[in-house]
PDB file of N, CA and C in Angstrom:
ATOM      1  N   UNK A 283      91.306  10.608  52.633  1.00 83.00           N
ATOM      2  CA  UNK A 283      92.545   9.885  52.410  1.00 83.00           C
ATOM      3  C   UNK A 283      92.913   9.151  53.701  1.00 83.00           C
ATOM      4  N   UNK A 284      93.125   7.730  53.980  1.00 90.00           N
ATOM      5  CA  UNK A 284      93.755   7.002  54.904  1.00 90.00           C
ATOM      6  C   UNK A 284      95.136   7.316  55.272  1.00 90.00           C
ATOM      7  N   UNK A 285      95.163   7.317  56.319  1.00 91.00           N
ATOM      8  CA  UNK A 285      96.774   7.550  57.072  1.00 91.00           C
ATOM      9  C   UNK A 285      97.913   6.764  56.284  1.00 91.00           C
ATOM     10  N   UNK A 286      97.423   5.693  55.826  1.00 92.00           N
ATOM     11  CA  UNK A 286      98.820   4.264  55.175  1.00 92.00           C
ATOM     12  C   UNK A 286      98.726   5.611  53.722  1.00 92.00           C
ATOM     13  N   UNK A 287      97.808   5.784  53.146  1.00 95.00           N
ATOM     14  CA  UNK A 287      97.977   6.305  51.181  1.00 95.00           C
ATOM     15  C   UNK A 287      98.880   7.853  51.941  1.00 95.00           C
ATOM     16  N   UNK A 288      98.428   8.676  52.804  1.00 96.00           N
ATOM     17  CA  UNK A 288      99.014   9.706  53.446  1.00 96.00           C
ATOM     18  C   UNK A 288     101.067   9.617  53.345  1.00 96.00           C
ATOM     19  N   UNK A 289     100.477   8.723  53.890  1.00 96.00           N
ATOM     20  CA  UNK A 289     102.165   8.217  54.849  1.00 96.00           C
ATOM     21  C   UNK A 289     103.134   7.637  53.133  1.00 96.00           C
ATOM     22  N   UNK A 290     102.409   7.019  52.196  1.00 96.00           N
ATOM     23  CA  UNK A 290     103.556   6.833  51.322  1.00 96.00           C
ATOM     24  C   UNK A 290     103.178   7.842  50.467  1.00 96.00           C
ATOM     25  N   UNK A 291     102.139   8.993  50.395  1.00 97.00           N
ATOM     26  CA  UNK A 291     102.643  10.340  49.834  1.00 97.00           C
ATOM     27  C   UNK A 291     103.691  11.237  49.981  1.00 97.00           C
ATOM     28  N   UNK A 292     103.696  11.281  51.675  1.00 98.00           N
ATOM     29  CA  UNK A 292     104.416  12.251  52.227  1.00 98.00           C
ATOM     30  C   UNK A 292     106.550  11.332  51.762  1.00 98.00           C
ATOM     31  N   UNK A 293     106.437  10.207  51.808  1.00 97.00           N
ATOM     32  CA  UNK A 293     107.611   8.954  51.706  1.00 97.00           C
ATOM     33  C   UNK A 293     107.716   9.931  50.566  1.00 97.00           C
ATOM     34  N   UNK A 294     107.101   9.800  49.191  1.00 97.00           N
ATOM     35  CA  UNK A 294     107.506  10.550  48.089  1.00 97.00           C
ATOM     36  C   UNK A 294     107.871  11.511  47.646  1.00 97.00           C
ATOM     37  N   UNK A 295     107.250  12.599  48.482  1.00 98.00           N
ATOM     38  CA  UNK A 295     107.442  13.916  48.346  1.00 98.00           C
ATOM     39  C   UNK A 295     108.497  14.315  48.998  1.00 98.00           C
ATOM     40  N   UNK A 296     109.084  13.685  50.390  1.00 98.00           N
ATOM     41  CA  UNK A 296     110.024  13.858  51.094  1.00 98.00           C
ATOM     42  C   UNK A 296     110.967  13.329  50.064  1.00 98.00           C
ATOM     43  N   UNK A 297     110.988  12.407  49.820  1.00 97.00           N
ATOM     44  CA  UNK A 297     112.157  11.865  48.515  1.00 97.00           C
ATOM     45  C   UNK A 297     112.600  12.337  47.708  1.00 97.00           C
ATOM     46  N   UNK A 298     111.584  12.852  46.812  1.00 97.00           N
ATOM     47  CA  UNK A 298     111.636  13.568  45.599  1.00 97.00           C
ATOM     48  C   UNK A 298     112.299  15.336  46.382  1.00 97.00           C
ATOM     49  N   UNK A 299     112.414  15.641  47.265  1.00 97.00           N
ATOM     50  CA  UNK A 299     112.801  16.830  47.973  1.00 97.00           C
ATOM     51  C   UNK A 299     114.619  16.345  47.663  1.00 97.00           C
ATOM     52  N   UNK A 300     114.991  15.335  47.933  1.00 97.00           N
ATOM     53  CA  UNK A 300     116.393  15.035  48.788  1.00 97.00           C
ATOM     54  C   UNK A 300     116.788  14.391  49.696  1.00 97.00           C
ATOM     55  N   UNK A 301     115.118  14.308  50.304  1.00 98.00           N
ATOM     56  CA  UNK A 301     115.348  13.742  51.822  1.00 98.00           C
ATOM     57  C   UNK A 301     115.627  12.084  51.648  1.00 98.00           C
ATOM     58  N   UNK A 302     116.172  11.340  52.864  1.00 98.00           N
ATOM     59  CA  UNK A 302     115.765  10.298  52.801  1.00 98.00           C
ATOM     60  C   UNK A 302     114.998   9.675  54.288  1.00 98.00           C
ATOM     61  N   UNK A 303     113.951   8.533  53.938  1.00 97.00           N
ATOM     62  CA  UNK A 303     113.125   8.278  55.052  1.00 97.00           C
ATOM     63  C   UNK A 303     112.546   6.834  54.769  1.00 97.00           C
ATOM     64  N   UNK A 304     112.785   6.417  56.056  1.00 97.00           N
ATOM     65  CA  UNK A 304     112.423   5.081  56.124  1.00 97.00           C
ATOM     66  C   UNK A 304     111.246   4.538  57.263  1.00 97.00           C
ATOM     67  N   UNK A 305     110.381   3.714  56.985  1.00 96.00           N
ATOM     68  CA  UNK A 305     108.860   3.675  57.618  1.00 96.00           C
ATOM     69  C   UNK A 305     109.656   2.806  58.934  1.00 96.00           C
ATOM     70  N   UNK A 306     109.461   3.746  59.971  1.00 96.00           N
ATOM     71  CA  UNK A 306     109.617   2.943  61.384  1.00 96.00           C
ATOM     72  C   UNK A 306     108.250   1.981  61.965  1.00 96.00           C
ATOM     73  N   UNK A 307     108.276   0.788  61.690  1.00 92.00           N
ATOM     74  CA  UNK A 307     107.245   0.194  62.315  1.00 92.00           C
ATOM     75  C   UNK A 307     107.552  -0.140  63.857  1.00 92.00           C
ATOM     76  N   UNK A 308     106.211   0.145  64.470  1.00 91.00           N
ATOM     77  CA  UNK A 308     106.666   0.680  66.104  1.00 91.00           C
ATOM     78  C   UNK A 308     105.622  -0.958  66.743  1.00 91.00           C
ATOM     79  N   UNK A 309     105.974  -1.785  67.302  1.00 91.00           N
ATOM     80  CA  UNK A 309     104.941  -2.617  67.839  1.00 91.00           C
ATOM     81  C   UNK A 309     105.729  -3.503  68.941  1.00 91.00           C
ATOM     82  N   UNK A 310     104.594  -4.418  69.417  1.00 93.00           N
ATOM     83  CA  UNK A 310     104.829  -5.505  70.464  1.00 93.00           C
ATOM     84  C   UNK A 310     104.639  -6.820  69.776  1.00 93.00           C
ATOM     85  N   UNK A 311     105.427  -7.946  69.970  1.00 94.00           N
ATOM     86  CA  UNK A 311     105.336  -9.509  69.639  1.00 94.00           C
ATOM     87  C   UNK A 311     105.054 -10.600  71.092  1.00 94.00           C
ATOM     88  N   UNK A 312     104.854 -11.541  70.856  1.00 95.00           N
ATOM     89  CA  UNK A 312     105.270 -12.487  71.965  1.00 95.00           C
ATOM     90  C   UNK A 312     106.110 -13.144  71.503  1.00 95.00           C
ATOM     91  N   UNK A 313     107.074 -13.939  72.331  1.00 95.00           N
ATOM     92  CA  UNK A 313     107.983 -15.248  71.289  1.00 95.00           C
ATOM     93  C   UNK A 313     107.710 -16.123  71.667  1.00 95.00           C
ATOM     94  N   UNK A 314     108.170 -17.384  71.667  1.00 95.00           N
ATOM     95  CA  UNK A 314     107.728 -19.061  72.101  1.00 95.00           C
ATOM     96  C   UNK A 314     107.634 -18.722  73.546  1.00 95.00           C
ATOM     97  N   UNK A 315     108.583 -18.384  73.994  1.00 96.00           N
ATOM     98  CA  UNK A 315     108.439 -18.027  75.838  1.00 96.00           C
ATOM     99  C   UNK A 315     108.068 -17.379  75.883  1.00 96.00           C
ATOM    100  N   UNK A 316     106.791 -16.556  75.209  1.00 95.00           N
ATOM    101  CA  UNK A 316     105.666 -15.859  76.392  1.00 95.00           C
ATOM    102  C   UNK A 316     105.790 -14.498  76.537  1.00 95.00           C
ATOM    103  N   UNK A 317     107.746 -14.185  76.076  1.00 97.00           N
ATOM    104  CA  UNK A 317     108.050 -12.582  75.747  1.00 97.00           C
ATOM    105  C   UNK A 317     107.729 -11.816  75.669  1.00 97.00           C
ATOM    106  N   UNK A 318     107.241 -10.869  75.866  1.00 95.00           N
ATOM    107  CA  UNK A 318     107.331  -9.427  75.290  1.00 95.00           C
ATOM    108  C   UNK A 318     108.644  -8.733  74.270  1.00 95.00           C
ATOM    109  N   UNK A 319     108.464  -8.795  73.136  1.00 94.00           N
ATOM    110  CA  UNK A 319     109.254  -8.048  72.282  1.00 94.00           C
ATOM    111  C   UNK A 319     108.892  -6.578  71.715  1.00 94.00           C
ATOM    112  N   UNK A 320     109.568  -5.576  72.168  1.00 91.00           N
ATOM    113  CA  UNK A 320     109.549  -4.806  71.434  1.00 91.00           C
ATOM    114  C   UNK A 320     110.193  -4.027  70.349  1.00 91.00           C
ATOM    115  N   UNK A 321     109.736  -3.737  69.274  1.00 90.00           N
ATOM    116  CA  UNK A 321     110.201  -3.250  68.427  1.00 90.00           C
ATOM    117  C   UNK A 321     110.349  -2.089  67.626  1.00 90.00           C
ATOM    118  N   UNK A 322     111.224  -1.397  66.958  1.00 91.00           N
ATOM    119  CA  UNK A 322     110.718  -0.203  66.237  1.00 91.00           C
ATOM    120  C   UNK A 322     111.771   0.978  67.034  1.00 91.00           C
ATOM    121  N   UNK A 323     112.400   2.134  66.476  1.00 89.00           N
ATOM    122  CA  UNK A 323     112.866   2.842  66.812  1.00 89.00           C
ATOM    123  C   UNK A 323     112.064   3.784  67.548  1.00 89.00           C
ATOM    124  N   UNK A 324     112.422   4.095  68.987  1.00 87.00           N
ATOM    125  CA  UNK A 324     111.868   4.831  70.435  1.00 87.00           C
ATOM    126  C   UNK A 324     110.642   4.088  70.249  1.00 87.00           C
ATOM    127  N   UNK A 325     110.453   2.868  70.954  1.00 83.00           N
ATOM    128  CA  UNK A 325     108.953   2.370  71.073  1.00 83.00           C
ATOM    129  C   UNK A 325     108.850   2.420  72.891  1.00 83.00           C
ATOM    130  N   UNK A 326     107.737   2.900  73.463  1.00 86.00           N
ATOM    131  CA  UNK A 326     107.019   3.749  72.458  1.00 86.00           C
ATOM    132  C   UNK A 326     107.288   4.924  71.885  1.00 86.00           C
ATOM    133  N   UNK A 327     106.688   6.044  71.122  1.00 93.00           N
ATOM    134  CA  UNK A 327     106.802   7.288  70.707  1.00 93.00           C
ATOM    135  C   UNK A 327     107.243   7.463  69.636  1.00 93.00           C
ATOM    136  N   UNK A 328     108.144   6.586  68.578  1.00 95.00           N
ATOM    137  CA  UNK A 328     109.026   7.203  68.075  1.00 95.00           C
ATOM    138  C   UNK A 328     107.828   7.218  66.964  1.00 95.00           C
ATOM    139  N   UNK A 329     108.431   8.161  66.146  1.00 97.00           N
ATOM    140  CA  UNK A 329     107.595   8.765  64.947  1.00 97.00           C
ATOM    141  C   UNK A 329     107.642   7.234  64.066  1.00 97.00           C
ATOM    142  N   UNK A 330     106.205   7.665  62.776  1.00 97.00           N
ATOM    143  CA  UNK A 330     106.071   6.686  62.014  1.00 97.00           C
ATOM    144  C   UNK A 330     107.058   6.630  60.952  1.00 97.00           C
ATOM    145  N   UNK A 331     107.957   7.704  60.625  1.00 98.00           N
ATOM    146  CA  UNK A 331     109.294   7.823  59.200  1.00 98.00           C
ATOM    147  C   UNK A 331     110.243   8.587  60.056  1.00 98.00           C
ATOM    148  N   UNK A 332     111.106   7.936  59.644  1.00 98.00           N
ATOM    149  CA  UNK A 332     112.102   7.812  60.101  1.00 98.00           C
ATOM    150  C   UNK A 332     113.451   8.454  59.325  1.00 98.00           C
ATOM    151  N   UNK A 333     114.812   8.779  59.786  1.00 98.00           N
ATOM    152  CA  UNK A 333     115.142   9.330  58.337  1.00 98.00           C
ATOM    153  C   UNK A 333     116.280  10.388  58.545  1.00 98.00           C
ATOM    154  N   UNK A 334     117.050  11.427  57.662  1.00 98.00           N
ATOM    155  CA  UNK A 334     117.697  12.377  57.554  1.00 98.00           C
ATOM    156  C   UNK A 334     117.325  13.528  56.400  1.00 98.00           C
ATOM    157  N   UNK A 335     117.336  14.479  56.690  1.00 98.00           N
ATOM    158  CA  UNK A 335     117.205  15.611  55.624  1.00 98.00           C
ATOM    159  C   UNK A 335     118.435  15.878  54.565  1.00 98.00           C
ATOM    160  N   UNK A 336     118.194  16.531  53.559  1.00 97.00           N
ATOM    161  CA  UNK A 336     119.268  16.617  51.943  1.00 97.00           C
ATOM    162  C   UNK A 336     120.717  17.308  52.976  1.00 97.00           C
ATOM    163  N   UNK A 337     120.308  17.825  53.742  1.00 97.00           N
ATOM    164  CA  UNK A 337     121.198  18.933  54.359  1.00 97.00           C
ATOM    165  C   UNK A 337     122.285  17.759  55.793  1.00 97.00           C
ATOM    166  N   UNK A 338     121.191  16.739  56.397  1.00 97.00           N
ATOM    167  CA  UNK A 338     122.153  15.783  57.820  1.00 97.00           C
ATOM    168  C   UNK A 338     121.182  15.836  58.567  1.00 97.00           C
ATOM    169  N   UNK A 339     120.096  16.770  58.742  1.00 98.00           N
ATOM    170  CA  UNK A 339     119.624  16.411  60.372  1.00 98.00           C
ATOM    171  C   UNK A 339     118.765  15.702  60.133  1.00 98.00           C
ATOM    172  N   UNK A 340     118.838  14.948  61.711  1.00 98.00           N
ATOM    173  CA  UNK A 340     117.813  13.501  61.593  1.00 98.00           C
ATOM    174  C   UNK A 340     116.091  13.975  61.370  1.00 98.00           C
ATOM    175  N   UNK A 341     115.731  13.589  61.261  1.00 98.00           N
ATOM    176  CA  UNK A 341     114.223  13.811  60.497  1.00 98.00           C
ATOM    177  C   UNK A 341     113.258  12.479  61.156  1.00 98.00           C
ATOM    178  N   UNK A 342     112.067  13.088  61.635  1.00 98.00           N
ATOM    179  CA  UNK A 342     111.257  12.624  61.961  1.00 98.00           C
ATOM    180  C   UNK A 342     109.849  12.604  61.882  1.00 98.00           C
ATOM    181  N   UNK A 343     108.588  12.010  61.338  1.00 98.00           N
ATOM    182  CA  UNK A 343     107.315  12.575  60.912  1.00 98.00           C
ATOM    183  C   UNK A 343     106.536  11.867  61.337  1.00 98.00           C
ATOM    184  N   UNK A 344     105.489  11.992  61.940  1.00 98.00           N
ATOM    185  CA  UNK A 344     104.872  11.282  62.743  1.00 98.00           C
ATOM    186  C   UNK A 344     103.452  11.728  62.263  1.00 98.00           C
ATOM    187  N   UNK A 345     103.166  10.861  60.990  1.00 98.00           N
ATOM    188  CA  UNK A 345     101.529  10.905  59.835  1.00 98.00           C
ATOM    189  C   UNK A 345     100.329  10.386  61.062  1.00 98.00           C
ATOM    190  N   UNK A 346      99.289  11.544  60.790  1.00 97.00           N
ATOM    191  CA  UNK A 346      98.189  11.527  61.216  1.00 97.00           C
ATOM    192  C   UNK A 346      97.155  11.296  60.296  1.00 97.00           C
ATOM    193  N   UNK A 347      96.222  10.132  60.727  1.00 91.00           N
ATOM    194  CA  UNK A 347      95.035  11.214  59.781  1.00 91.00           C
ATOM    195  C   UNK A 347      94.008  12.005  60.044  1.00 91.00           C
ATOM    196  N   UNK A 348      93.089  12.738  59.541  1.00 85.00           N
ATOM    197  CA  UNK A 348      92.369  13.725  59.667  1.00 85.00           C
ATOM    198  C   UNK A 348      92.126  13.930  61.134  1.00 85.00           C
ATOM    199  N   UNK A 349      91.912  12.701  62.280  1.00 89.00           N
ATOM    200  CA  UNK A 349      91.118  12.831  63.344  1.00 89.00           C
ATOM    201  C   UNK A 349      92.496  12.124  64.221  1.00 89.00           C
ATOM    202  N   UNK A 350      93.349  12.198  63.681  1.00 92.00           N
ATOM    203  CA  UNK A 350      94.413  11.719  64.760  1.00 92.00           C
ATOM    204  C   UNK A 350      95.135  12.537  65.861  1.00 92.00           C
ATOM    205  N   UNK A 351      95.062  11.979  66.776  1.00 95.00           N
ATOM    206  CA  UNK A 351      96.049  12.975  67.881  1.00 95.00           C
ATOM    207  C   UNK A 351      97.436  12.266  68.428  1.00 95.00           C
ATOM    208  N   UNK A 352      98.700  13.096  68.514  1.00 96.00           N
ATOM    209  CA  UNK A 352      99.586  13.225  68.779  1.00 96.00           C
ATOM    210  C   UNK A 352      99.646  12.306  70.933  1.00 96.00           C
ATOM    211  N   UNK A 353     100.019  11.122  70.594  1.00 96.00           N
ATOM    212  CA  UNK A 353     100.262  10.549  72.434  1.00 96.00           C
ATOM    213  C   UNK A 353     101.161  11.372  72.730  1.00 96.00           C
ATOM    214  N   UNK A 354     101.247  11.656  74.195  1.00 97.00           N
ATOM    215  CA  UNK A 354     101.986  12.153  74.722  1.00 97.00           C
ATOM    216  C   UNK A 354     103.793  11.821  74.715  1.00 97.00           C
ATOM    217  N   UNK A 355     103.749  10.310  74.602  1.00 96.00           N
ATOM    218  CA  UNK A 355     105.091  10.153  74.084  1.00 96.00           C
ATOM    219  C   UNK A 355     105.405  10.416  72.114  1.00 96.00           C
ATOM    220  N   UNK A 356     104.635  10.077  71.964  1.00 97.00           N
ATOM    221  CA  UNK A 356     104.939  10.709  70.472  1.00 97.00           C
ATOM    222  C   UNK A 356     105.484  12.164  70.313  1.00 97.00           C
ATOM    223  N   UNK A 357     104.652  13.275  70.844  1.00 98.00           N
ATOM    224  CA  UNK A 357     104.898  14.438  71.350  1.00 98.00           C
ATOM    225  C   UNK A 357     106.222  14.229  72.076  1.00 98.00           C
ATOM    226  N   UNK A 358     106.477  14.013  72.786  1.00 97.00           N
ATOM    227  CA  UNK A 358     107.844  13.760  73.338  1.00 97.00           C
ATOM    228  C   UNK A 358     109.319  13.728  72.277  1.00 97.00           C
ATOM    229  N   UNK A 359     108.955  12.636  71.938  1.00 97.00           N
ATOM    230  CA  UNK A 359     109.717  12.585  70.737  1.00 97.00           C
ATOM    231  C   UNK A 359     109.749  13.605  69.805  1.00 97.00           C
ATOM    232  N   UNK A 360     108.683  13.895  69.222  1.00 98.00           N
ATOM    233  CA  UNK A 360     109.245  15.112  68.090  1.00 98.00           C
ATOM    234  C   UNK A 360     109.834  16.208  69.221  1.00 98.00           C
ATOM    235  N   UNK A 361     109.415  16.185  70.180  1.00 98.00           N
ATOM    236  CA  UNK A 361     110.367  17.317  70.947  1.00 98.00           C
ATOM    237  C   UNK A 361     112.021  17.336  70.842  1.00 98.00           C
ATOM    238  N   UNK A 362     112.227  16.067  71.253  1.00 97.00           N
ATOM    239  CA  UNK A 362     113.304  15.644  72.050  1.00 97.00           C
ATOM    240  C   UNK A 362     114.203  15.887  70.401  1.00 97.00           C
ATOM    241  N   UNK A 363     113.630  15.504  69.231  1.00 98.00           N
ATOM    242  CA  UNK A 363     114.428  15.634  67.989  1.00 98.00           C
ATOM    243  C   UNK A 363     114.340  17.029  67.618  1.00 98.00           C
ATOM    244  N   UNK A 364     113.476  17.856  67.907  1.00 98.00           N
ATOM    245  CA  UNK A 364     114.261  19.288  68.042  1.00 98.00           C
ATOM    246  C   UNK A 364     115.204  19.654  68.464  1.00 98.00           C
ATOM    247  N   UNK A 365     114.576  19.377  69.704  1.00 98.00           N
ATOM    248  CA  UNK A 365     115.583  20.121  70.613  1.00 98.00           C
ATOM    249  C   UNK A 365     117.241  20.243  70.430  1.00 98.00           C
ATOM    250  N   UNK A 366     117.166  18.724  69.486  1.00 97.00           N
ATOM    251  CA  UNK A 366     118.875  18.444  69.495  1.00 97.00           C
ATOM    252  C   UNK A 366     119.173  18.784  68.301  1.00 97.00           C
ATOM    253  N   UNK A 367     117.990  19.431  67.747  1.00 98.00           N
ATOM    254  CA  UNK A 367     118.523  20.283  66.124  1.00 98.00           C
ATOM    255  C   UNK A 367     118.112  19.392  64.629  1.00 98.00           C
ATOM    256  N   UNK A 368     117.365  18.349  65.123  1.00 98.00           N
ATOM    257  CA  UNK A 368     116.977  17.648  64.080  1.00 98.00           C
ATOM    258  C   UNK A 368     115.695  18.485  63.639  1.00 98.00           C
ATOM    259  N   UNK A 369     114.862  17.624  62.830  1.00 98.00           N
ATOM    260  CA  UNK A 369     113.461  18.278  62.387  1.00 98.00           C
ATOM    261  C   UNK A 369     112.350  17.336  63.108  1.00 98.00           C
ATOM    262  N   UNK A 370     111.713  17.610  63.838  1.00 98.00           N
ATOM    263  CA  UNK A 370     110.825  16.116  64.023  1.00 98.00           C
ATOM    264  C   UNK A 370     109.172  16.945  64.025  1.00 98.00           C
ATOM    265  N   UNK A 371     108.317  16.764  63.184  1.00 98.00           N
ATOM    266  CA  UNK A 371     106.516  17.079  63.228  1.00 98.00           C
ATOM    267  C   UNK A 371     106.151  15.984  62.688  1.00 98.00           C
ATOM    268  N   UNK A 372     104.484  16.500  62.898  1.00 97.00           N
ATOM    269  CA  UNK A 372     103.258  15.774  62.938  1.00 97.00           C
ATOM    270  C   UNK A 372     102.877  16.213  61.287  1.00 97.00           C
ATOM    271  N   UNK A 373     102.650  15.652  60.604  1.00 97.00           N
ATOM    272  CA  UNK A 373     101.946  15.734  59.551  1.00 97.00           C
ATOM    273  C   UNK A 373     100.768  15.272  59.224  1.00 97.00           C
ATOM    274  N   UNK A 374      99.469  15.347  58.839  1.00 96.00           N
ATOM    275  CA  UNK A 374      98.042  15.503  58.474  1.00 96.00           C
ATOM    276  C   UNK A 374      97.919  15.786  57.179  1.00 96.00           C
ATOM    277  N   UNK A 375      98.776  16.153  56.305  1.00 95.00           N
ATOM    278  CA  UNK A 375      98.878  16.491  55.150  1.00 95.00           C
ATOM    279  C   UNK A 375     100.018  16.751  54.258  1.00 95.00           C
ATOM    280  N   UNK A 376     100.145  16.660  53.169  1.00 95.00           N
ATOM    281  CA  UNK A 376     101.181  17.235  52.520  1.00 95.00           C
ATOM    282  C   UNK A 376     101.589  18.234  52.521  1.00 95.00           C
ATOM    283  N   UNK A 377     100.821  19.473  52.963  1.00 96.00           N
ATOM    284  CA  UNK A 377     101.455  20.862  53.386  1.00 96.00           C
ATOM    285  C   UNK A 377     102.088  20.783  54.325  1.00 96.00           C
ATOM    286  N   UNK A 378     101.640  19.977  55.311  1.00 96.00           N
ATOM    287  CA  UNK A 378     102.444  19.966  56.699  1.00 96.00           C
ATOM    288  C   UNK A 378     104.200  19.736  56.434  1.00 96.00           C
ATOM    289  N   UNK A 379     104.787  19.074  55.168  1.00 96.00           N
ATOM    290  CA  UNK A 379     105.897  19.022  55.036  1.00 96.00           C
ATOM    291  C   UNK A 379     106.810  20.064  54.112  1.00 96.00           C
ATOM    292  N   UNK A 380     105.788  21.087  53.871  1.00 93.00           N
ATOM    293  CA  UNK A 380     106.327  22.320  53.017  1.00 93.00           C
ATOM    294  C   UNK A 380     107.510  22.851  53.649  1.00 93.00           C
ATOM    295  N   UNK A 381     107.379  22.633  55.106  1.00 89.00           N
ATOM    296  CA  UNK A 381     108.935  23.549  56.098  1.00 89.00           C
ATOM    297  C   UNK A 381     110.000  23.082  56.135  1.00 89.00           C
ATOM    298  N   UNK A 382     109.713  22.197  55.458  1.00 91.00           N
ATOM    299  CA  UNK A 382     110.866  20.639  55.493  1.00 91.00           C
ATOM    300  C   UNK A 382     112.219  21.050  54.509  1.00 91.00           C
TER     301      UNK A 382
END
């Protein structure tokens, strides 16, 4: 299974839970002047869905696939959304969101 078919499984299943979640696209642009734009909520790091749980806390999921690893700012981030009581993991699978 590809990370993109992954990522709008997990969109569904999180949905169909209560939750709600929205796909953070994380990237760089240029503009006519040559810019650097960046975009995307915590770029870099921030998780790929974005979101709140049925219950309020902010929610964060950051879809892998099979052979993917976690950057160090990515890791960061799901930290940093613990820590403050939200939910923030790595998912690889649809089990991975069973704790959810």
């Amino acid at each position: 299974m590809t990370e993109a078919v992954l990522m709008r499984e997990i969109q569904l299943a999180l949905t169909q839970k209560g939750h709600r979640v929205f796909r953070n696209n994380i990237g760089v642009c240029k503009d006519e002047k040559g810019n650097y734009i960046r975009y995307g909520v915590c770029n870099p790091g921030g998780a790929d869905l974005i979101g709140w749980t049925k219950d309020g806390r902010f929610l964060a999921v950051e879809v892998k696939g099979p052979k993917g690893k976690l950057t160090d700012a990515q890791s960061n981030f799901l930290n940093a959304v613990n820590s403050c009581g939200g939910v923030g993991i790595c998912a690889k699978s649809l089990d991975d969101i069973s704790i959810i």
